mmCIF file with all atom_site columns, C-alpha atoms in Angstrom:
data_model
loop_
_atom_site.group_PDB
_atom_site.id
_atom_site.type_symbol
_atom_site.label_atom_id
_atom_site.label_alt_id
_atom_site.label_comp_id
_atom_site.label_asym_id
_atom_site.label_entity_id
_atom_site.label_seq_id
_atom_site.pdbx_PDB_ins_code
_atom_site.Cartn_x
_atom_site.Cartn_y
_atom_site.Cartn_z
_atom_site.occupancy
_atom_site.B_iso_or_equiv
_atom_site.pdbx_formal_charge
_atom_site.auth_seq_id
_atom_site.auth_comp_id
_atom_site.auth_asym_id
_atom_site.auth_atom_id
_atom_site.pdbx_PDB_model_num
ATOM 1   C CA . GLY A 1 1   ? 26.059 -15.156 6.186   1.00 0.00 ? 668 GLY A CA 1
ATOM 2   C CA . GLU A 1 2   ? 23.706 -13.836 3.970   1.00 0.00 ? 669 GLU A CA 1
ATOM 3   C CA . SER A 1 3   ? 23.504 -15.199 0.287   1.00 0.00 ? 670 SER A CA 1
ATOM 4   C CA . VAL A 1 4   ? 22.814 -11.653 -0.688  1.00 0.00 ? 671 VAL A CA 1
ATOM 5   C CA . GLY A 1 5   ? 26.542 -11.124 -0.841  1.00 0.00 ? 672 GLY A CA 1
ATOM 6   C CA . LEU A 1 6   ? 27.111 -13.715 -3.407  1.00 0.00 ? 673 LEU A CA 1
ATOM 7   C CA . HIS A 1 7   ? 27.089 -12.546 -7.394  1.00 0.00 ? 674 HIS A CA 1
ATOM 8   C CA . LEU A 1 8   ? 27.690 -8.909  -6.325  1.00 0.00 ? 675 LEU A CA 1
ATOM 9   C CA . PRO A 1 9   ? 30.457 -6.894  -7.602  1.00 0.00 ? 676 PRO A CA 1
ATOM 10  C CA . THR A 1 10  ? 33.364 -7.073  -4.933  1.00 0.00 ? 677 THR A CA 1
ATOM 11  C CA . LEU A 1 11  ? 35.871 -4.534  -4.061  1.00 0.00 ? 678 LEU A CA 1
ATOM 12  C CA . SER A 1 12  ? 38.620 -5.559  -2.080  1.00 0.00 ? 679 SER A CA 1
ATOM 13  C CA . VAL A 1 13  ? 40.744 -3.208  0.083   1.00 0.00 ? 680 VAL A CA 1
ATOM 14  C CA . GLN A 1 14  ? 43.566 -3.116  2.131   1.00 0.00 ? 681 GLN A CA 1
ATOM 15  C CA . GLU A 1 15  ? 42.979 -2.330  5.762   1.00 0.00 ? 682 GLU A CA 1
ATOM 16  C CA . GLY A 1 16  ? 44.117 1.448   6.368   1.00 0.00 ? 683 GLY A CA 1
ATOM 17  C CA . ASP A 1 17  ? 43.291 2.140   2.820   1.00 0.00 ? 684 ASP A CA 1
ATOM 18  C CA . ASN A 1 18  ? 40.596 4.573   1.558   1.00 0.00 ? 685 ASN A CA 1
ATOM 19  C CA . SER A 1 19  ? 37.841 2.869   -0.066  1.00 0.00 ? 686 SER A CA 1
ATOM 20  C CA . ILE A 1 20  ? 35.893 4.489   -2.726  1.00 0.00 ? 687 ILE A CA 1
ATOM 21  C CA . ILE A 1 21  ? 32.323 2.835   -3.943  1.00 0.00 ? 688 ILE A CA 1
ATOM 22  C CA . ASN A 1 22  ? 30.643 3.622   -6.954  1.00 0.00 ? 689 ASN A CA 1
ATOM 23  C CA . CYS A 1 23  ? 27.040 3.863   -7.796  1.00 0.00 ? 690 CYS A CA 1
ATOM 24  C CA . ALA A 1 24  ? 24.980 4.803   -10.997 1.00 0.00 ? 691 ALA A CA 1
ATOM 25  C CA . TYR A 1 25  ? 21.684 5.834   -10.182 1.00 0.00 ? 692 TYR A CA 1
ATOM 26  C CA . SER A 1 26  ? 18.784 5.490   -12.783 1.00 0.00 ? 693 SER A CA 1
ATOM 27  C CA . ASN A 1 27  ? 16.472 8.439   -12.312 1.00 0.00 ? 694 ASN A CA 1
ATOM 28  C CA . SER A 1 28  ? 17.472 12.055  -12.997 1.00 0.00 ? 695 SER A CA 1
ATOM 29  C CA . ALA A 1 29  ? 14.301 13.058  -11.174 1.00 0.00 ? 696 ALA A CA 1
ATOM 30  C CA . SER A 1 30  ? 15.962 11.440  -8.079  1.00 0.00 ? 697 SER A CA 1
ATOM 31  C CA . ASP A 1 31  ? 16.462 14.264  -5.644  1.00 0.00 ? 698 ASP A CA 1
ATOM 32  C CA . TYR A 1 32  ? 17.575 12.391  -2.315  1.00 0.00 ? 699 TYR A CA 1
ATOM 33  C CA . PHE A 1 33  ? 19.965 9.836   -2.087  1.00 0.00 ? 700 PHE A CA 1
ATOM 34  C CA . ILE A 1 34  ? 21.198 7.364   0.747   1.00 0.00 ? 701 ILE A CA 1
ATOM 35  C CA . TRP A 1 35  ? 23.628 5.030   1.192   1.00 0.00 ? 702 TRP A CA 1
ATOM 36  C CA . TYR A 1 36  ? 23.102 1.930   3.405   1.00 0.00 ? 703 TYR A CA 1
ATOM 37  C CA . LYS A 1 37  ? 25.587 -0.915  4.800   1.00 0.00 ? 704 LYS A CA 1
ATOM 38  C CA . GLN A 1 38  ? 24.274 -4.370  5.416   1.00 0.00 ? 705 GLN A CA 1
ATOM 39  C CA . GLU A 1 39  ? 26.451 -6.629  7.456   1.00 0.00 ? 706 GLU A CA 1
ATOM 40  C CA . SER A 1 40  ? 25.902 -10.730 7.397   1.00 0.00 ? 707 SER A CA 1
ATOM 41  C CA . GLY A 1 41  ? 22.831 -11.740 8.881   1.00 0.00 ? 708 GLY A CA 1
ATOM 42  C CA . LYS A 1 42  ? 21.580 -8.007  9.555   1.00 0.00 ? 709 LYS A CA 1
ATOM 43  C CA . GLY A 1 43  ? 19.075 -5.614  7.983   1.00 0.00 ? 710 GLY A CA 1
ATOM 44  C CA . PRO A 1 44  ? 20.599 -2.352  5.753   1.00 0.00 ? 711 PRO A CA 1
ATOM 45  C CA . GLN A 1 45  ? 21.855 0.168   8.320   1.00 0.00 ? 712 GLN A CA 1
ATOM 46  C CA . PHE A 1 46  ? 21.813 3.958   7.122   1.00 0.00 ? 713 PHE A CA 1
ATOM 47  C CA . ILE A 1 47  ? 25.214 5.450   6.587   1.00 0.00 ? 714 ILE A CA 1
ATOM 48  C CA . ILE A 1 48  ? 24.969 8.789   5.288   1.00 0.00 ? 715 ILE A CA 1
ATOM 49  C CA . ASP A 1 49  ? 22.463 10.716  2.861   1.00 0.00 ? 716 ASP A CA 1
ATOM 50  C CA . ILE A 1 50  ? 22.645 13.403  0.589   1.00 0.00 ? 717 ILE A CA 1
ATOM 51  C CA . ARG A 1 51  ? 20.316 15.883  -1.134  1.00 0.00 ? 718 ARG A CA 1
ATOM 52  C CA . SER A 1 52  ? 20.340 16.742  -4.905  1.00 0.00 ? 719 SER A CA 1
ATOM 53  C CA . ASN A 1 53  ? 21.184 20.414  -3.953  1.00 0.00 ? 720 ASN A CA 1
ATOM 54  C CA . MET A 1 54  ? 24.584 19.506  -2.638  1.00 0.00 ? 721 MET A CA 1
ATOM 55  C CA . ASP A 1 55  ? 27.481 17.729  -3.939  1.00 0.00 ? 722 ASP A CA 1
ATOM 56  C CA . LYS A 1 56  ? 29.177 16.521  -1.087  1.00 0.00 ? 723 LYS A CA 1
ATOM 57  C CA . ARG A 1 57  ? 28.549 15.453  2.362   1.00 0.00 ? 724 ARG A CA 1
ATOM 58  C CA . GLN A 1 58  ? 30.585 14.300  5.060   1.00 0.00 ? 725 GLN A CA 1
ATOM 59  C CA . GLY A 1 59  ? 30.121 12.369  8.091   1.00 0.00 ? 726 GLY A CA 1
ATOM 60  C CA . GLN A 1 60  ? 32.756 10.416  10.500  1.00 0.00 ? 727 GLN A CA 1
ATOM 61  C CA . ARG A 1 61  ? 35.130 8.773   8.355   1.00 0.00 ? 728 ARG A CA 1
ATOM 62  C CA . VAL A 1 62  ? 32.510 8.761   5.360   1.00 0.00 ? 729 VAL A CA 1
ATOM 63  C CA . THR A 1 63  ? 31.994 10.957  2.546   1.00 0.00 ? 730 THR A CA 1
ATOM 64  C CA . VAL A 1 64  ? 29.483 10.998  -0.267  1.00 0.00 ? 731 VAL A CA 1
ATOM 65  C CA . LEU A 1 65  ? 29.894 12.807  -3.321  1.00 0.00 ? 732 LEU A CA 1
ATOM 66  C CA . LEU A 1 66  ? 26.989 13.367  -5.889  1.00 0.00 ? 733 LEU A CA 1
ATOM 67  C CA . ASN A 1 67  ? 27.223 14.183  -9.549  1.00 0.00 ? 734 ASN A CA 1
ATOM 68  C CA . LYS A 1 68  ? 24.109 14.880  -11.107 1.00 0.00 ? 735 LYS A CA 1
ATOM 69  C CA . THR A 1 69  ? 25.550 15.523  -14.778 1.00 0.00 ? 736 THR A CA 1
ATOM 70  C CA . VAL A 1 70  ? 26.380 11.683  -15.167 1.00 0.00 ? 737 VAL A CA 1
ATOM 71  C CA . LYS A 1 71  ? 23.835 10.423  -12.557 1.00 0.00 ? 738 LYS A CA 1
ATOM 72  C CA . HIS A 1 72  ? 26.660 9.148   -10.267 1.00 0.00 ? 739 HIS A CA 1
ATOM 73  C CA . LEU A 1 73  ? 27.257 8.589   -6.547  1.00 0.00 ? 740 LEU A CA 1
ATOM 74  C CA . SER A 1 74  ? 30.279 7.698   -4.744  1.00 0.00 ? 741 SER A CA 1
ATOM 75  C CA . LEU A 1 75  ? 30.880 6.802   -0.927  1.00 0.00 ? 742 LEU A CA 1
ATOM 76  C CA . GLN A 1 76  ? 34.384 7.311   0.135   1.00 0.00 ? 743 GLN A CA 1
ATOM 77  C CA . ILE A 1 77  ? 35.508 5.393   3.605   1.00 0.00 ? 744 ILE A CA 1
ATOM 78  C CA . ALA A 1 78  ? 38.593 6.667   5.066   1.00 0.00 ? 745 ALA A CA 1
ATOM 79  C CA . ALA A 1 79  ? 41.110 4.195   6.817   1.00 0.00 ? 746 ALA A CA 1
ATOM 80  C CA . THR A 1 80  ? 39.062 1.246   5.807   1.00 0.00 ? 747 THR A CA 1
ATOM 81  C CA . GLN A 1 81  ? 38.501 -1.149  8.973   1.00 0.00 ? 748 GLN A CA 1
ATOM 82  C CA . PRO A 1 82  ? 37.771 -4.851  9.055   1.00 0.00 ? 749 PRO A CA 1
ATOM 83  C CA . GLY A 1 83  ? 34.625 -3.712  10.628  1.00 0.00 ? 750 GLY A CA 1
ATOM 84  C CA . ASP A 1 84  ? 33.800 -1.898  7.352   1.00 0.00 ? 751 ASP A CA 1
ATOM 85  C CA . SER A 1 85  ? 33.231 -5.460  5.129   1.00 0.00 ? 752 SER A CA 1
ATOM 86  C CA . ALA A 1 86  ? 29.906 -5.384  4.392   1.00 0.00 ? 753 ALA A CA 1
ATOM 87  C CA . VAL A 1 87  ? 27.477 -5.028  1.336   1.00 0.00 ? 754 VAL A CA 1
ATOM 88  C CA . TYR A 1 88  ? 26.764 -1.618  0.473   1.00 0.00 ? 755 TYR A CA 1
ATOM 89  C CA . PHE A 1 89  ? 23.794 -0.268  -1.385  1.00 0.00 ? 756 PHE A CA 1
ATOM 90  C CA . CYS A 1 90  ? 22.831 3.266   -2.751  1.00 0.00 ? 757 CYS A CA 1
ATOM 91  C CA . ALA A 1 91  ? 19.409 4.102   -2.786  1.00 0.00 ? 758 ALA A CA 1
ATOM 92  C CA . GLU A 1 92  ? 17.433 7.136   -4.588  1.00 0.00 ? 759 GLU A CA 1
ATOM 93  C CA . ASN A 1 93  ? 14.417 8.643   -3.871  1.00 0.00 ? 760 ASN A CA 1
ATOM 94  C CA . ILE A 1 94  ? 12.169 11.326  -6.079  1.00 0.00 ? 761 ILE A CA 1
ATOM 95  C CA . SER A 1 95  ? 11.085 14.279  -3.644  1.00 0.00 ? 762 SER A CA 1
ATOM 96  C CA . PRO A 1 96  ? 10.229 12.075  -0.621  1.00 0.00 ? 763 PRO A CA 1
ATOM 97  C CA . GLY A 1 97  ? 6.606  12.492  -0.178  1.00 0.00 ? 764 GLY A CA 1
ATOM 98  C CA . ALA A 1 98  ? 3.422  10.529  -0.207  1.00 0.00 ? 765 ALA A CA 1
ATOM 99  C CA . ASN A 1 99  ? 3.967  8.779   -3.715  1.00 0.00 ? 766 ASN A CA 1
ATOM 100 C CA . SER A 1 100 ? 7.810  8.441   -4.003  1.00 0.00 ? 767 SER A CA 1
ATOM 101 C CA . LYS A 1 101 ? 9.558  5.363   -3.424  1.00 0.00 ? 768 LYS A CA 1
ATOM 102 C CA . LEU A 1 102 ? 13.161 4.522   -2.318  1.00 0.00 ? 769 LEU A CA 1
ATOM 103 C CA . THR A 1 103 ? 14.726 2.434   -4.992  1.00 0.00 ? 770 THR A CA 1
ATOM 104 C CA . PHE A 1 104 ? 17.796 0.417   -3.936  1.00 0.00 ? 771 PHE A CA 1
ATOM 105 C CA . GLY A 1 105 ? 20.696 -0.681  -6.092  1.00 0.00 ? 772 GLY A CA 1
ATOM 106 C CA . LYS A 1 106 ? 22.001 -4.208  -6.510  1.00 0.00 ? 773 LYS A CA 1
ATOM 107 C CA . GLY A 1 107 ? 24.708 -3.523  -3.901  1.00 0.00 ? 774 GLY A CA 1
ATOM 108 C CA . ILE A 1 108 ? 28.292 -3.878  -4.025  1.00 0.00 ? 775 ILE A CA 1
ATOM 109 C CA . THR A 1 109 ? 30.377 -6.258  -1.433  1.00 0.00 ? 776 THR A CA 1
ATOM 110 C CA . LEU A 1 110 ? 33.329 -4.609  0.382   1.00 0.00 ? 777 LEU A CA 1
ATOM 111 C CA . SER A 1 111 ? 36.051 -6.858  1.656   1.00 0.00 ? 778 SER A CA 1
ATOM 112 C CA . VAL A 1 112 ? 38.747 -5.482  3.725   1.00 0.00 ? 779 VAL A CA 1
ATOM 113 C CA . ARG A 1 113 ? 42.157 -7.517  3.699   1.00 0.00 ? 780 ARG A CA 1
ATOM 114 C CA . PRO A 1 114 ? 44.086 -7.498  7.120   1.00 0.00 ? 781 PRO A CA 1
ATOM 115 C CA . ASP B 2 1   ? 14.656 2.092   21.690  1.00 0.00 ? 108 ASP B CA 1
ATOM 116 C CA . ALA B 2 2   ? 14.995 -1.950  20.564  1.00 0.00 ? 109 ALA B CA 1
ATOM 117 C CA . GLY B 2 3   ? 14.593 -0.719  16.826  1.00 0.00 ? 110 GLY B CA 1
ATOM 118 C CA . VAL B 2 4   ? 12.448 -2.657  14.572  1.00 0.00 ? 111 VAL B CA 1
ATOM 119 C CA . ILE B 2 5   ? 11.740 -5.946  15.521  1.00 0.00 ? 112 ILE B CA 1
ATOM 120 C CA . GLN B 2 6   ? 10.711 -8.985  13.250  1.00 0.00 ? 113 GLN B CA 1
ATOM 121 C CA . SER B 2 7   ? 9.666  -12.291 13.939  1.00 0.00 ? 114 SER B CA 1
ATOM 122 C CA . PRO B 2 8   ? 10.756 -15.082 13.424  1.00 0.00 ? 115 PRO B CA 1
ATOM 123 C CA . ARG B 2 9   ? 14.257 -14.959 12.229  1.00 0.00 ? 116 ARG B CA 1
ATOM 124 C CA . HIS B 2 10  ? 14.271 -18.237 10.352  1.00 0.00 ? 117 HIS B CA 1
ATOM 125 C CA . GLU B 2 11  ? 11.207 -19.878 8.996   1.00 0.00 ? 118 GLU B CA 1
ATOM 126 C CA . VAL B 2 12  ? 11.308 -22.914 7.120   1.00 0.00 ? 119 VAL B CA 1
ATOM 127 C CA . THR B 2 13  ? 8.009  -24.215 5.641   1.00 0.00 ? 120 THR B CA 1
ATOM 128 C CA . GLU B 2 14  ? 6.374  -26.708 2.993   1.00 0.00 ? 121 GLU B CA 1
ATOM 129 C CA . MET B 2 15  ? 5.125  -25.719 0.002   1.00 0.00 ? 122 MET B CA 1
ATOM 130 C CA . GLY B 2 16  ? 1.421  -24.699 0.101   1.00 0.00 ? 123 GLY B CA 1
ATOM 131 C CA . GLN B 2 17  ? 1.625  -23.767 3.602   1.00 0.00 ? 124 GLN B CA 1
ATOM 132 C CA . GLU B 2 18  ? 0.584  -20.305 5.200   1.00 0.00 ? 125 GLU B CA 1
ATOM 133 C CA . VAL B 2 19  ? 3.343  -18.192 6.367   1.00 0.00 ? 126 VAL B CA 1
ATOM 134 C CA . THR B 2 20  ? 2.956  -15.289 8.673   1.00 0.00 ? 127 THR B CA 1
ATOM 135 C CA . LEU B 2 21  ? 5.728  -12.869 9.168   1.00 0.00 ? 128 LEU B CA 1
ATOM 136 C CA . ARG B 2 22  ? 5.779  -9.909  12.056  1.00 0.00 ? 129 ARG B CA 1
ATOM 137 C CA . CYS B 2 23  ? 6.858  -6.860  12.538  1.00 0.00 ? 130 CYS B CA 1
ATOM 138 C CA . LYS B 2 24  ? 6.884  -4.071  15.409  1.00 0.00 ? 131 LYS B CA 1
ATOM 139 C CA . PRO B 2 25  ? 8.161  -0.810  14.330  1.00 0.00 ? 132 PRO B CA 1
ATOM 140 C CA . ILE B 2 26  ? 9.971  2.011   16.363  1.00 0.00 ? 133 ILE B CA 1
ATOM 141 C CA . SER B 2 27  ? 7.611  3.714   18.359  1.00 0.00 ? 134 SER B CA 1
ATOM 142 C CA . GLY B 2 28  ? 6.484  7.049   17.220  1.00 0.00 ? 135 GLY B CA 1
ATOM 143 C CA . HIS B 2 29  ? 7.553  6.085   13.336  1.00 0.00 ? 136 HIS B CA 1
ATOM 144 C CA . ASP B 2 30  ? 4.343  6.475   11.191  1.00 0.00 ? 137 ASP B CA 1
ATOM 145 C CA . TYR B 2 31  ? 5.547  4.795   7.912   1.00 0.00 ? 138 TYR B CA 1
ATOM 146 C CA . LEU B 2 32  ? 5.960  0.778   7.566   1.00 0.00 ? 139 LEU B CA 1
ATOM 147 C CA . PHE B 2 33  ? 7.885  -0.721  4.978   1.00 0.00 ? 140 PHE B CA 1
ATOM 148 C CA . TRP B 2 34  ? 7.982  -4.354  3.785   1.00 0.00 ? 141 TRP B CA 1
ATOM 149 C CA . TYR B 2 35  ? 10.860 -5.461  1.695   1.00 0.00 ? 142 TYR B CA 1
ATOM 150 C CA . ARG B 2 36  ? 11.823 -8.734  0.059   1.00 0.00 ? 143 ARG B CA 1
ATOM 151 C CA . GLN B 2 37  ? 15.547 -9.563  -0.620  1.00 0.00 ? 144 GLN B CA 1
ATOM 152 C CA . THR B 2 38  ? 16.914 -11.788 -3.249  1.00 0.00 ? 145 THR B CA 1
ATOM 153 C CA . MET B 2 39  ? 20.213 -12.520 -4.904  1.00 0.00 ? 146 MET B CA 1
ATOM 154 C CA . MET B 2 40  ? 18.389 -11.981 -8.292  1.00 0.00 ? 147 MET B CA 1
ATOM 155 C CA . ARG B 2 41  ? 16.142 -8.979  -7.598  1.00 0.00 ? 148 ARG B CA 1
ATOM 156 C CA . GLY B 2 42  ? 18.101 -7.145  -4.428  1.00 0.00 ? 149 GLY B CA 1
ATOM 157 C CA . LEU B 2 43  ? 15.787 -5.323  -2.416  1.00 0.00 ? 150 LEU B CA 1
ATOM 158 C CA . GLU B 2 44  ? 12.140 -4.923  -3.844  1.00 0.00 ? 151 GLU B CA 1
ATOM 159 C CA . LEU B 2 45  ? 9.509  -2.717  -1.760  1.00 0.00 ? 152 LEU B CA 1
ATOM 160 C CA . LEU B 2 46  ? 6.402  -4.879  -1.380  1.00 0.00 ? 153 LEU B CA 1
ATOM 161 C CA . ILE B 2 47  ? 3.866  -2.328  0.223   1.00 0.00 ? 154 ILE B CA 1
ATOM 162 C CA . TYR B 2 48  ? 4.005  0.525   2.717   1.00 0.00 ? 155 TYR B CA 1
ATOM 163 C CA . PHE B 2 49  ? 1.705  1.833   5.261   1.00 0.00 ? 156 PHE B CA 1
ATOM 164 C CA . ASN B 2 50  ? 1.103  5.437   6.625   1.00 0.00 ? 157 ASN B CA 1
ATOM 165 C CA . ASN B 2 51  ? -0.212 5.794   9.907   1.00 0.00 ? 158 ASN B CA 1
ATOM 166 C CA . ASN B 2 52  ? -1.490 2.048   9.687   1.00 0.00 ? 159 ASN B CA 1
ATOM 167 C CA . VAL B 2 53  ? -2.946 2.512   6.350   1.00 0.00 ? 160 VAL B CA 1
ATOM 168 C CA . PRO B 2 54  ? -1.902 0.753   2.838   1.00 0.00 ? 161 PRO B CA 1
ATOM 169 C CA . ILE B 2 55  ? -0.429 3.542   0.655   1.00 0.00 ? 162 ILE B CA 1
ATOM 170 C CA . ASP B 2 56  ? 1.086  1.519   -2.177  1.00 0.00 ? 163 ASP B CA 1
ATOM 171 C CA . ASP B 2 57  ? 0.999  -2.214  -2.498  1.00 0.00 ? 164 ASP B CA 1
ATOM 172 C CA . SER B 2 58  ? 2.182  -2.351  -6.212  1.00 0.00 ? 165 SER B CA 1
ATOM 173 C CA . GLY B 2 59  ? 5.107  -4.332  -5.214  1.00 0.00 ? 166 GLY B CA 1
ATOM 174 C CA . MET B 2 60  ? 3.272  -7.462  -4.002  1.00 0.00 ? 167 MET B CA 1
ATOM 175 C CA . PRO B 2 61  ? 4.226  -10.048 -6.051  1.00 0.00 ? 168 PRO B CA 1
ATOM 176 C CA . GLU B 2 62  ? 0.540  -11.253 -6.426  1.00 0.00 ? 169 GLU B CA 1
ATOM 177 C CA . ASP B 2 63  ? -2.760 -12.268 -4.596  1.00 0.00 ? 170 ASP B CA 1
ATOM 178 C CA . ARG B 2 64  ? -0.615 -14.905 -2.518  1.00 0.00 ? 171 ARG B CA 1
ATOM 179 C CA . PHE B 2 65  ? 0.738  -11.969 -0.520  1.00 0.00 ? 172 PHE B CA 1
ATOM 180 C CA . SER B 2 66  ? -1.117 -9.685  1.995   1.00 0.00 ? 173 SER B CA 1
ATOM 181 C CA . ALA B 2 67  ? -0.254 -7.388  4.516   1.00 0.00 ? 174 ALA B CA 1
ATOM 182 C CA . LYS B 2 68  ? -2.110 -5.799  7.672   1.00 0.00 ? 175 LYS B CA 1
ATOM 183 C CA . MET B 2 69  ? -1.340 -3.181  10.022  1.00 0.00 ? 176 MET B CA 1
ATOM 184 C CA . PRO B 2 70  ? -4.072 -3.545  12.702  1.00 0.00 ? 177 PRO B CA 1
ATOM 185 C CA . ASN B 2 71  ? -2.108 -0.758  14.957  1.00 0.00 ? 178 ASN B CA 1
ATOM 186 C CA . ALA B 2 72  ? 0.458  1.534   14.771  1.00 0.00 ? 179 ALA B CA 1
ATOM 187 C CA . SER B 2 73  ? 3.268  -1.087  16.802  1.00 0.00 ? 180 SER B CA 1
ATOM 188 C CA . PHE B 2 74  ? 2.232  -4.190  14.815  1.00 0.00 ? 181 PHE B CA 1
ATOM 189 C CA . SER B 2 75  ? 2.034  -5.356  11.342  1.00 0.00 ? 182 SER B CA 1
ATOM 190 C CA . THR B 2 76  ? 2.066  -8.989  9.327   1.00 0.00 ? 183 THR B CA 1
ATOM 191 C CA . LEU B 2 77  ? 3.029  -10.068 6.147   1.00 0.00 ? 184 LEU B CA 1
ATOM 192 C CA . LYS B 2 78  ? 1.273  -13.472 5.186   1.00 0.00 ? 185 LYS B CA 1
ATOM 193 C CA . ILE B 2 79  ? 1.756  -15.595 2.257   1.00 0.00 ? 186 ILE B CA 1
ATOM 194 C CA . GLN B 2 80  ? -0.911 -18.061 1.485   1.00 0.00 ? 187 GLN B CA 1
ATOM 195 C CA . PRO B 2 81  ? -0.076 -20.372 -0.292  1.00 0.00 ? 188 PRO B CA 1
ATOM 196 C CA . SER B 2 82  ? 3.769  -20.338 -0.004  1.00 0.00 ? 189 SER B CA 1
ATOM 197 C CA . GLU B 2 83  ? 5.743  -21.568 -2.938  1.00 0.00 ? 190 GLU B CA 1
ATOM 198 C CA . PRO B 2 84  ? 9.616  -22.321 -3.351  1.00 0.00 ? 191 PRO B CA 1
ATOM 199 C CA . ARG B 2 85  ? 10.056 -19.007 -5.119  1.00 0.00 ? 192 ARG B CA 1
ATOM 200 C CA . ASP B 2 86  ? 9.079  -16.992 -2.368  1.00 0.00 ? 193 ASP B CA 1
ATOM 201 C CA . SER B 2 87  ? 12.419 -18.012 -0.382  1.00 0.00 ? 194 SER B CA 1
ATOM 202 C CA . ALA B 2 88  ? 13.876 -15.015 0.307   1.00 0.00 ? 195 ALA B CA 1
ATOM 203 C CA . VAL B 2 89  ? 14.859 -12.592 3.435   1.00 0.00 ? 196 VAL B CA 1
ATOM 204 C CA . TYR B 2 90  ? 11.819 -10.177 4.306   1.00 0.00 ? 197 TYR B CA 1
ATOM 205 C CA . PHE B 2 91  ? 12.580 -6.930  6.071   1.00 0.00 ? 198 PHE B CA 1
ATOM 206 C CA . CYS B 2 92  ? 10.245 -4.761  7.796   1.00 0.00 ? 199 CYS B CA 1
ATOM 207 C CA . ALA B 2 93  ? 11.534 -1.034  8.010   1.00 0.00 ? 200 ALA B CA 1
ATOM 208 C CA . SER B 2 94  ? 10.152 2.097   9.615   1.00 0.00 ? 201 SER B CA 1
ATOM 209 C CA . SER B 2 95  ? 10.501 5.860   9.430   1.00 0.00 ? 202 SER B CA 1
ATOM 210 C CA . ARG B 2 96  ? 9.186  9.033   10.826  1.00 0.00 ? 203 ARG B CA 1
ATOM 211 C CA . MET B 2 97  ? 9.078  10.675  7.292   1.00 0.00 ? 204 MET B CA 1
ATOM 212 C CA . ARG B 2 98  ? 9.003  8.847   4.047   1.00 0.00 ? 205 ARG B CA 1
ATOM 213 C CA . GLY B 2 99  ? 12.233 8.522   2.776   1.00 0.00 ? 206 GLY B CA 1
ATOM 214 C CA . ILE B 2 100 ? 13.829 11.343  5.211   1.00 0.00 ? 207 ILE B CA 1
ATOM 215 C CA . HIS B 2 101 ? 16.916 10.317  6.941   1.00 0.00 ? 208 HIS B CA 1
ATOM 216 C CA . GLY B 2 102 ? 16.597 6.734   5.691   1.00 0.00 ? 209 GLY B CA 1
ATOM 217 C CA . TYR B 2 103 ? 14.741 3.832   7.054   1.00 0.00 ? 210 TYR B CA 1
ATOM 218 C CA . THR B 2 104 ? 15.361 1.731   10.266  1.00 0.00 ? 211 THR B CA 1
ATOM 219 C CA . PHE B 2 105 ? 15.442 -1.833  9.222   1.00 0.00 ? 212 PHE B CA 1
ATOM 220 C CA . GLY B 2 106 ? 14.680 -4.854  11.364  1.00 0.00 ? 213 GLY B CA 1
ATOM 221 C CA . SER B 2 107 ? 16.946 -8.078  11.175  1.00 0.00 ? 214 SER B CA 1
ATOM 222 C CA . GLY B 2 108 ? 14.539 -9.829  8.515   1.00 0.00 ? 215 GLY B CA 1
ATOM 223 C CA . THR B 2 109 ? 13.198 -12.871 8.368   1.00 0.00 ? 216 THR B CA 1
ATOM 224 C CA . ARG B 2 110 ? 14.863 -15.691 6.353   1.00 0.00 ? 217 ARG B CA 1
ATOM 225 C CA . LEU B 2 111 ? 11.879 -17.788 4.509   1.00 0.00 ? 218 LEU B CA 1
ATOM 226 C CA . THR B 2 112 ? 12.639 -20.978 3.217   1.00 0.00 ? 219 THR B CA 1
ATOM 227 C CA . VAL B 2 113 ? 10.026 -22.573 1.401   1.00 0.00 ? 220 VAL B CA 1
ATOM 228 C CA . VAL B 2 114 ? 10.656 -26.548 0.444   1.00 0.00 ? 221 VAL B CA 1
#
């Protein structure tokens, strides 16, 4: 598998439990945030995004929460499944436009116990 | 849609050799990004193009790295001469709008320079 998962923080959860993956972003000017999932041997895959004018957004089994006061982003996965095992990255962007950059966090490994 | 296509999937080369990585973005996407992923530095943006024009190459490590996009359906990242510290997974990604709805990543090229 991808060596990118080594030396990253790891969250271990029981199958069926809810998972909460946290991310502290760096730039208070960031106004767009994305969560990505990266499985072994694959590129990062878009999960869900949120703009800074929102504090919560829900998708299928996933919820993203944004706390701009403390620059904190979280991804909640309901009823975690073995297929959710992967490395998860948060990414931030400043006013998506010509000169903005999507900056990725270091990543967190989610391990689902059967 | 076949997604973003990268080749080769794996490349092993000797130090000093030239390496060329290739990418075919999703049709209709006018932004193309090259990222490098390592354990130590995570995902780093090297360069991105908009409508085949390089916009920001500030992430390119040094003059040994160069990238081109001769048309809307093809881009290359070249390293000449390659060094062991260039060993990493290189990802290409594309999007319709910069940062919006996330990027679609390819499966990456794992480069090993010995």
